[in-house]
Coordinates of C-alpha atoms (C1' of nucleotides) in Angstrom, one line a residue:
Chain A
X13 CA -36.7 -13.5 -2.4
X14 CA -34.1 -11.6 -3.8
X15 CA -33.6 -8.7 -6.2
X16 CA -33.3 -9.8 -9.6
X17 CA -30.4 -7.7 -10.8
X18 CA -30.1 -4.1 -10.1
X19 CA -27.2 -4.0 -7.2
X20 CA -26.4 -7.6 -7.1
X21 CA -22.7 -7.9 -5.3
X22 CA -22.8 -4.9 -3.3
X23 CA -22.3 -7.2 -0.5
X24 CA -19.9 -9.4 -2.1
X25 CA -17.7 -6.9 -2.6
X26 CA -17.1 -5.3 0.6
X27 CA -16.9 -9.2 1.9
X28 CA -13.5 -9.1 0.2
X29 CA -11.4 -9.5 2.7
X30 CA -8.5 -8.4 0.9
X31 CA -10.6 -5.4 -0.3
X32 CA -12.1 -4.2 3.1
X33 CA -8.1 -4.1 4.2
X34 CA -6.8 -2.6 1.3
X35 CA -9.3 0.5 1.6
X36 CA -8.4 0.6 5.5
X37 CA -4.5 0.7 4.7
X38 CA -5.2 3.7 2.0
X39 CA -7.2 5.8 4.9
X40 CA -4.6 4.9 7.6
X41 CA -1.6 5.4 5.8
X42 CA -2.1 8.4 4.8
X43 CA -2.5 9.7 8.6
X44 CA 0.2 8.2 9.8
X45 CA 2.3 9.4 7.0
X46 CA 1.0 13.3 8.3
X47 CA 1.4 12.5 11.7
X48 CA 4.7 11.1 10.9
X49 CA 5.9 14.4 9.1
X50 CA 4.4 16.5 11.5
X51 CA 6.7 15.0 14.5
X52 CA 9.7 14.9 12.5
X53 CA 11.9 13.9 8.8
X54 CA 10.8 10.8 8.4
X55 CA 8.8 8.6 6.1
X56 CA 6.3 6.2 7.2
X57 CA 8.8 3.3 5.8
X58 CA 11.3 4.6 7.1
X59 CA 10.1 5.2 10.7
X60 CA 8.4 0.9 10.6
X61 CA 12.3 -0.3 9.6
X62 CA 13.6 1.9 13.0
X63 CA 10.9 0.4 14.9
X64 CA 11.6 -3.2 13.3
X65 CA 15.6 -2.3 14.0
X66 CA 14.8 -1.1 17.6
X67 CA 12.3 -4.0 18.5
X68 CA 15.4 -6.5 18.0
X69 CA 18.1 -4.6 19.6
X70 CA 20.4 -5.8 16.3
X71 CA 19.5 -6.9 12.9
X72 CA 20.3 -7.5 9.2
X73 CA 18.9 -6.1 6.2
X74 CA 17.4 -9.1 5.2
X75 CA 15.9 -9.5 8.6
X76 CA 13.4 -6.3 8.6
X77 CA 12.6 -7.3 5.3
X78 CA 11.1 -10.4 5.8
X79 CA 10.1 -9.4 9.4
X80 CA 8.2 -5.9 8.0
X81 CA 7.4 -7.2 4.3
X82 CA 9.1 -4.5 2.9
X83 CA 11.3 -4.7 -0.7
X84 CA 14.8 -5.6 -0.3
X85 CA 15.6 -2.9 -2.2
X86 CA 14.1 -0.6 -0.4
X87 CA 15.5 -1.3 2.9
X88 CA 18.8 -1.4 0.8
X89 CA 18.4 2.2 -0.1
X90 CA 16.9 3.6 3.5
X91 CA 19.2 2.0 5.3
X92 CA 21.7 3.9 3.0
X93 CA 19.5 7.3 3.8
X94 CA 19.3 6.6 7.9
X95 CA 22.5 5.7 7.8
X96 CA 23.9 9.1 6.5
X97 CA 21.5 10.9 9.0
X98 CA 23.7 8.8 11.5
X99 CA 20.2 7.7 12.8
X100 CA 21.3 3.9 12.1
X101 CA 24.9 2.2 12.6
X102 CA 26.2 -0.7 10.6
X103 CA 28.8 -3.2 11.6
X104 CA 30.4 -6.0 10.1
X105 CA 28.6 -9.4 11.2
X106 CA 30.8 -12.1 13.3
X107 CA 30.1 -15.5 11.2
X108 CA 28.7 -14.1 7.8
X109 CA 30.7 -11.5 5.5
X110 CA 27.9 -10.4 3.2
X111 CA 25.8 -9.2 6.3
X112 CA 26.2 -6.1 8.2
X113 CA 24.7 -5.9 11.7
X114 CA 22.3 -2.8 12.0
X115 CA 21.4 -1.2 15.5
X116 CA 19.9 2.2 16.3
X117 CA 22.6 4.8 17.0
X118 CA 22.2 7.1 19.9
X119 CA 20.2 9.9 18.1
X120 CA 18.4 7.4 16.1
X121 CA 17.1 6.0 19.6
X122 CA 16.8 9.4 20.7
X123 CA 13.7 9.8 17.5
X124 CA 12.4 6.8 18.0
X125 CA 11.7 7.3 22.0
X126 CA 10.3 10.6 20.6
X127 CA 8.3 9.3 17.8
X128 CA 6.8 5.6 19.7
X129 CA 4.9 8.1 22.0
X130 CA 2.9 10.0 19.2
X131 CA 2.3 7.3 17.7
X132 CA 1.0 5.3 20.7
X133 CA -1.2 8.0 21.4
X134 CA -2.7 7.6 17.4
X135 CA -3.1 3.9 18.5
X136 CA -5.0 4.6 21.6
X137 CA -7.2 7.1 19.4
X138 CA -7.6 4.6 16.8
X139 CA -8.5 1.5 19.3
X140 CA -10.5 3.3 22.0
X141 CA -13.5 1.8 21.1
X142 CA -12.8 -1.2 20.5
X143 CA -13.3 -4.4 23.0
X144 CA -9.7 -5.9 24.0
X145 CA -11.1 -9.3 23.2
X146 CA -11.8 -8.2 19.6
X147 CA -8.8 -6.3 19.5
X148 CA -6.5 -10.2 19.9
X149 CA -9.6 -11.5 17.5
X150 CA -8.7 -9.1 15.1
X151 CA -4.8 -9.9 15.4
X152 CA -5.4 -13.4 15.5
X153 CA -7.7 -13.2 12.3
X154 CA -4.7 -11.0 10.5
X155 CA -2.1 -13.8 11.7
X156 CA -4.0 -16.6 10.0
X157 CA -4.4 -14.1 6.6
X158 CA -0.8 -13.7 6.5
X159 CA -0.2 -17.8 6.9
X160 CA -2.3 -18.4 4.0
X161 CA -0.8 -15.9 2.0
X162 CA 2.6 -17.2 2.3
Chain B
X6 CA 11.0 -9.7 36.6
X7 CA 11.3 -7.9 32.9
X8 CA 14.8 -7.9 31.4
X9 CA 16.8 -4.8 31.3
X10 CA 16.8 -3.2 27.7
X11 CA 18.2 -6.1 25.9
X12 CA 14.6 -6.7 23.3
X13 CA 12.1 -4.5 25.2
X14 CA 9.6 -3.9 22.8
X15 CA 9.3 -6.1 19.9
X16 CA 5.6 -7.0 21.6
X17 CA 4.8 -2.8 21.3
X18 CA 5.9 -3.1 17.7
X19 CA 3.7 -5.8 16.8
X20 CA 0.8 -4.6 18.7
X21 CA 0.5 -1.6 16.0
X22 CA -2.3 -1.7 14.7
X23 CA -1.4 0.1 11.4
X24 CA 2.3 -2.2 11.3
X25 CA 0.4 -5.4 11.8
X26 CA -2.1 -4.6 8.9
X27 CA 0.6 -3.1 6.6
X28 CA 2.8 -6.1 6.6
X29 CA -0.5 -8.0 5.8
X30 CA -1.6 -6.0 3.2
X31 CA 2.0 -6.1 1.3
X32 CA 1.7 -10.1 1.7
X33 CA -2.0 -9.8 0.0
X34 CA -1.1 -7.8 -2.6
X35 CA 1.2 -8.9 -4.2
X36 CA -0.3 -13.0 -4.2
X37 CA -3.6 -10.6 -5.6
X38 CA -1.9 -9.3 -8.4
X39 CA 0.2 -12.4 -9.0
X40 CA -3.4 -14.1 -9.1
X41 CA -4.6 -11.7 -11.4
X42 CA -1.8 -11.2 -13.1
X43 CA -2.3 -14.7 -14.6
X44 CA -5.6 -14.5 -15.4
X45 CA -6.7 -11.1 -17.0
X46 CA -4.9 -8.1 -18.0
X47 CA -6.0 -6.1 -15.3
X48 CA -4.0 -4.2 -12.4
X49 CA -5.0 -4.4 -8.7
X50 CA -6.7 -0.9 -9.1
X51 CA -8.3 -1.4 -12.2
X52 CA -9.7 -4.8 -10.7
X53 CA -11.0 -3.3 -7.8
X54 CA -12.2 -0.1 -9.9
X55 CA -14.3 -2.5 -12.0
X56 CA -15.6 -4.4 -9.1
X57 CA -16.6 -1.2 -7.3
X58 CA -18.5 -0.3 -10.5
X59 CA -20.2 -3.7 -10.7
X60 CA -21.3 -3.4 -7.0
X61 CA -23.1 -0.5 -7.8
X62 CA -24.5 -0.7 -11.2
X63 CA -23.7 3.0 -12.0
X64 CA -21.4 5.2 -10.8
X65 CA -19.1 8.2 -11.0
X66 CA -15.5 8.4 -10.7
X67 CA -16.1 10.4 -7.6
X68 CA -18.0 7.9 -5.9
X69 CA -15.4 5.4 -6.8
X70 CA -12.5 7.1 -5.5
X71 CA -14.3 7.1 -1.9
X72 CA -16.0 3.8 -1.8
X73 CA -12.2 2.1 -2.7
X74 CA -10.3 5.2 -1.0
X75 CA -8.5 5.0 -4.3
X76 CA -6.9 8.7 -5.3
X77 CA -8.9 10.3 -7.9
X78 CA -6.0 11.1 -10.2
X79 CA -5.7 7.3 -10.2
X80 CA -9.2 7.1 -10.7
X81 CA -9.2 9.3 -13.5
X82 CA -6.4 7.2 -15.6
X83 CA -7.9 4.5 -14.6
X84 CA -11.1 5.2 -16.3
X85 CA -9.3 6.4 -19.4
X86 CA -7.4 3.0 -19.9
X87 CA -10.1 1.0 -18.9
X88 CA -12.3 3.0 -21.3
X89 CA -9.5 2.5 -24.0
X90 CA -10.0 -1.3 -23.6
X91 CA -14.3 -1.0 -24.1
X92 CA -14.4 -2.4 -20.4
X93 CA -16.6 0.4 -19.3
X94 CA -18.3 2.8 -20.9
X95 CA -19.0 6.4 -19.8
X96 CA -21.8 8.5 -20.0
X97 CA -22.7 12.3 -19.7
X98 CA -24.9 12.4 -16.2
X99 CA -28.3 13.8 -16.1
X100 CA -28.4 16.7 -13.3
X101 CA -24.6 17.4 -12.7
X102 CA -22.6 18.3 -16.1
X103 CA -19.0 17.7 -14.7
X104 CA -19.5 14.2 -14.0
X105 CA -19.7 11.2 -16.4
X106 CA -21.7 8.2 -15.0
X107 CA -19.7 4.7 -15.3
X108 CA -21.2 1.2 -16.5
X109 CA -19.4 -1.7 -17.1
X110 CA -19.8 -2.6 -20.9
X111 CA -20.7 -6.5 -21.9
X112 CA -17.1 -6.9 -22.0
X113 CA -16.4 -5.5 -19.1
X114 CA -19.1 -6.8 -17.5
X115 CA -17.6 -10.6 -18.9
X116 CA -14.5 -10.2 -17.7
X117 CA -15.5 -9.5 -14.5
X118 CA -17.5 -12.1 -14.1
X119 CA -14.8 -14.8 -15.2
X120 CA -12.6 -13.2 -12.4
X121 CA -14.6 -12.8 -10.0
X122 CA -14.6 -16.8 -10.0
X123 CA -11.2 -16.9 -9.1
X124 CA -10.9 -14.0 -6.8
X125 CA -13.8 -15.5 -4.8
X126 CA -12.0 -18.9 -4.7
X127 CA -8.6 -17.2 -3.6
X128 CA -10.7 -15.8 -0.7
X129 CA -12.0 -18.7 0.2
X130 CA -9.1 -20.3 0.4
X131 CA -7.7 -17.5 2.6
X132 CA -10.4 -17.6 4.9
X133 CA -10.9 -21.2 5.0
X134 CA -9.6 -21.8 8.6
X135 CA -11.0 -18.6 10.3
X136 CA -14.6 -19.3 12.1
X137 CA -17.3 -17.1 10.6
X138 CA -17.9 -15.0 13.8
X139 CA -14.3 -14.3 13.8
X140 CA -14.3 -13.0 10.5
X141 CA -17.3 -10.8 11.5
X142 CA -15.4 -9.5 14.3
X143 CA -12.7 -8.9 12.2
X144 CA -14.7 -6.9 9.9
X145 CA -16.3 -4.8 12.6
X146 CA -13.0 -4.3 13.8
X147 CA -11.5 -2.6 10.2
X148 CA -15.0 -0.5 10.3
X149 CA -14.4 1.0 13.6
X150 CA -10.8 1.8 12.3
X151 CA -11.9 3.0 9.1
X152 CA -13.9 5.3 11.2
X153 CA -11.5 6.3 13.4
X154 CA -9.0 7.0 10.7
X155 CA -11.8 10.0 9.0
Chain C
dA18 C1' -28.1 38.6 -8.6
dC19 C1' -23.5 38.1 -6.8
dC20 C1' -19.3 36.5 -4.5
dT21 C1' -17.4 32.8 -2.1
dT22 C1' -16.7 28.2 -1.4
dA23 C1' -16.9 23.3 -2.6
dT24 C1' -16.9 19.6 -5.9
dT25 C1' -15.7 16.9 -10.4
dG26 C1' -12.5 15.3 -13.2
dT27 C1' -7.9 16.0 -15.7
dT28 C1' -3.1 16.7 -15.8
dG29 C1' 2.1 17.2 -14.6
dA30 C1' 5.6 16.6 -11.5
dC31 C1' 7.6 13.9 -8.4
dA32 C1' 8.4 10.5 -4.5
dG33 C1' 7.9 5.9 -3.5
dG34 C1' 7.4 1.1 -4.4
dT35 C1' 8.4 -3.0 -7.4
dC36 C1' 11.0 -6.1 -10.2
dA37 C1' 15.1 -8.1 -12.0
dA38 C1' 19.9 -8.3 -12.8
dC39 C1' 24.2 -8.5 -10.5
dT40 C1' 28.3 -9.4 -7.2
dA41 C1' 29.9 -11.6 -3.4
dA42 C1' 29.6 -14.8 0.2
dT43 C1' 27.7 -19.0 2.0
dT44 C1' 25.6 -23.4 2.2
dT45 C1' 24.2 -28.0 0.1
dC46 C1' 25.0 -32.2 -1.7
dC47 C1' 27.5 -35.5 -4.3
Chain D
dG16 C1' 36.9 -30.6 -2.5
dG17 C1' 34.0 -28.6 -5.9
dA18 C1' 29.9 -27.6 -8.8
dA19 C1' 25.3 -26.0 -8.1
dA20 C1' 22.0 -23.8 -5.5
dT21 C1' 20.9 -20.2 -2.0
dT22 C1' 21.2 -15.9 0.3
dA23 C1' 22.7 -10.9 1.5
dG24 C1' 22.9 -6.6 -0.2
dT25 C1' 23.2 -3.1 -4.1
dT26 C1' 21.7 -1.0 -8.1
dG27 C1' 19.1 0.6 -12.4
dA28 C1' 14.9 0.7 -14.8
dC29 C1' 10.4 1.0 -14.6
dC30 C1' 5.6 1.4 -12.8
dT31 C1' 2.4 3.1 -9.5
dG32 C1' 0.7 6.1 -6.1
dT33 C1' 0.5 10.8 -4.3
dC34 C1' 0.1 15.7 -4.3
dA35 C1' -1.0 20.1 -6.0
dA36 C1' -2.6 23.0 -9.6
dC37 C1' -6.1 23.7 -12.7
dA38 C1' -10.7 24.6 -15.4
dA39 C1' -15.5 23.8 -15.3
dT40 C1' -19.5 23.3 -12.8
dA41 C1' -22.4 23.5 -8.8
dA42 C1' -24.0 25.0 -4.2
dG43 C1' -24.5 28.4 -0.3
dG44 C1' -24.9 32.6 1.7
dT45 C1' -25.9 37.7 1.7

DNA sequence: ACCTTATTGTTGACAGGTCAACTAATTTCC
DNA sequence: GGAAATTAGTTGACCTGTCAACAATAAGGT
């Protein structure tokens, strides 16, 4: 039998999925944002779209945002910051005029082959306990979540 | 054989953890405050403020700002609107004089319950094609990161 | 008792994210 | 070919989240 009414959803509420994730972003954001300014000049955003840029060799704005789900916008505007830092290069794209091709520059690989190893190591922290086979659960559970969300 | 440098690590990049559950969470987001958006005047925070004071009955802002991991400035303005609008009311607590305990008023208390309908049906509809004992793993998987994370 | 340290909640200042309008280029479809 | 719809990227306005300082209270240690 159940309690009448004195903590009724308790449990319903941490079984919101979107809830549990939200509350684990918050925590984990905020450490990687410190490890991130503890390693060198660069915001957490900033540091995913040079990872998204990186992991493709050559891109387009318009690419890292859909591929990272960051704003538009806001790729607009750190590409415009990287850029300046000469971390990023732009180029004019073969078939289509309004894009411009974006690849890492020499220093701006330079950071990131710095950065990636920190950062692997605060993976390895983070995962250490966890099984490998919930570890592809866990990614494969996140994949469907971001099907059904659109 | 791997191939040179041409795309080497666009696997490392998705394997992160923290990238993986970002770009989910932005997806989630903004479909939850779309959702709620259209049903209630509520923001994301105060939504989850007010479900984290249902869940519990009674509570302080305190409390709230680490069961959600939602900052406590936030928490604090929070209160204020929500208090502005009668959805919770706010009481002097009996041992401690700094805190205030929170309730949900009948109001607030209504309101939740006629979103929690929908929120509950959006979830479903997000989890709808993930088998039960993944979704547990899943879950176990975001504790043992919370964990890890502080 | 006292001094130190930690905690609660509020506030101001600011960085960051979000949304919508806009131009320019491209594609679609008749 | 040409009007309509789509897409890339930029920008401005606005909202939200974050951080640090603060006063008030509480707890711990000597």
């Amino acid at each position: 039998m159940k309690k009448p009414t004195a903590s009724p959803s308790f449990q319903d509420l941490s079984s919101f999925v979107t809830f549990r994730i939200a509350r684990v972003q918050n925590t984990l954001n905020a450490q990687a944002s410190a490890t991130l300014a503890a390693h060198c000049d660069l915001t957490l955003t900033e540091w995913r779209m040079l990872a998204s840029i990186e992991a493709r060799g050559q891109t387009t704005a318009a690419e890292i945002a859909r591929h990272t789900q960051i704003d538009k916008g806001q790729v607009s505007r750190a590409v415009k910051s990287l850029k300046g830092r000469a971390l990023l290069k732009a180029g004019a794209a073969a078939t289509d005029q309004r894009q411009q091709t974006l690849t890492l520059s020499a220093q701006g690989r330079a950071v990131f082959e710095r950065v990636v190893v920190v950062m692997r190591k605060r993976q390895e922290m983070l995962t250490q306990d966890i099984a490998p086979e919930d570890l592809r659960t866990f990614f494969s559970v996140l994949d469907k979540l971001q099907a059904r969300a659109l």
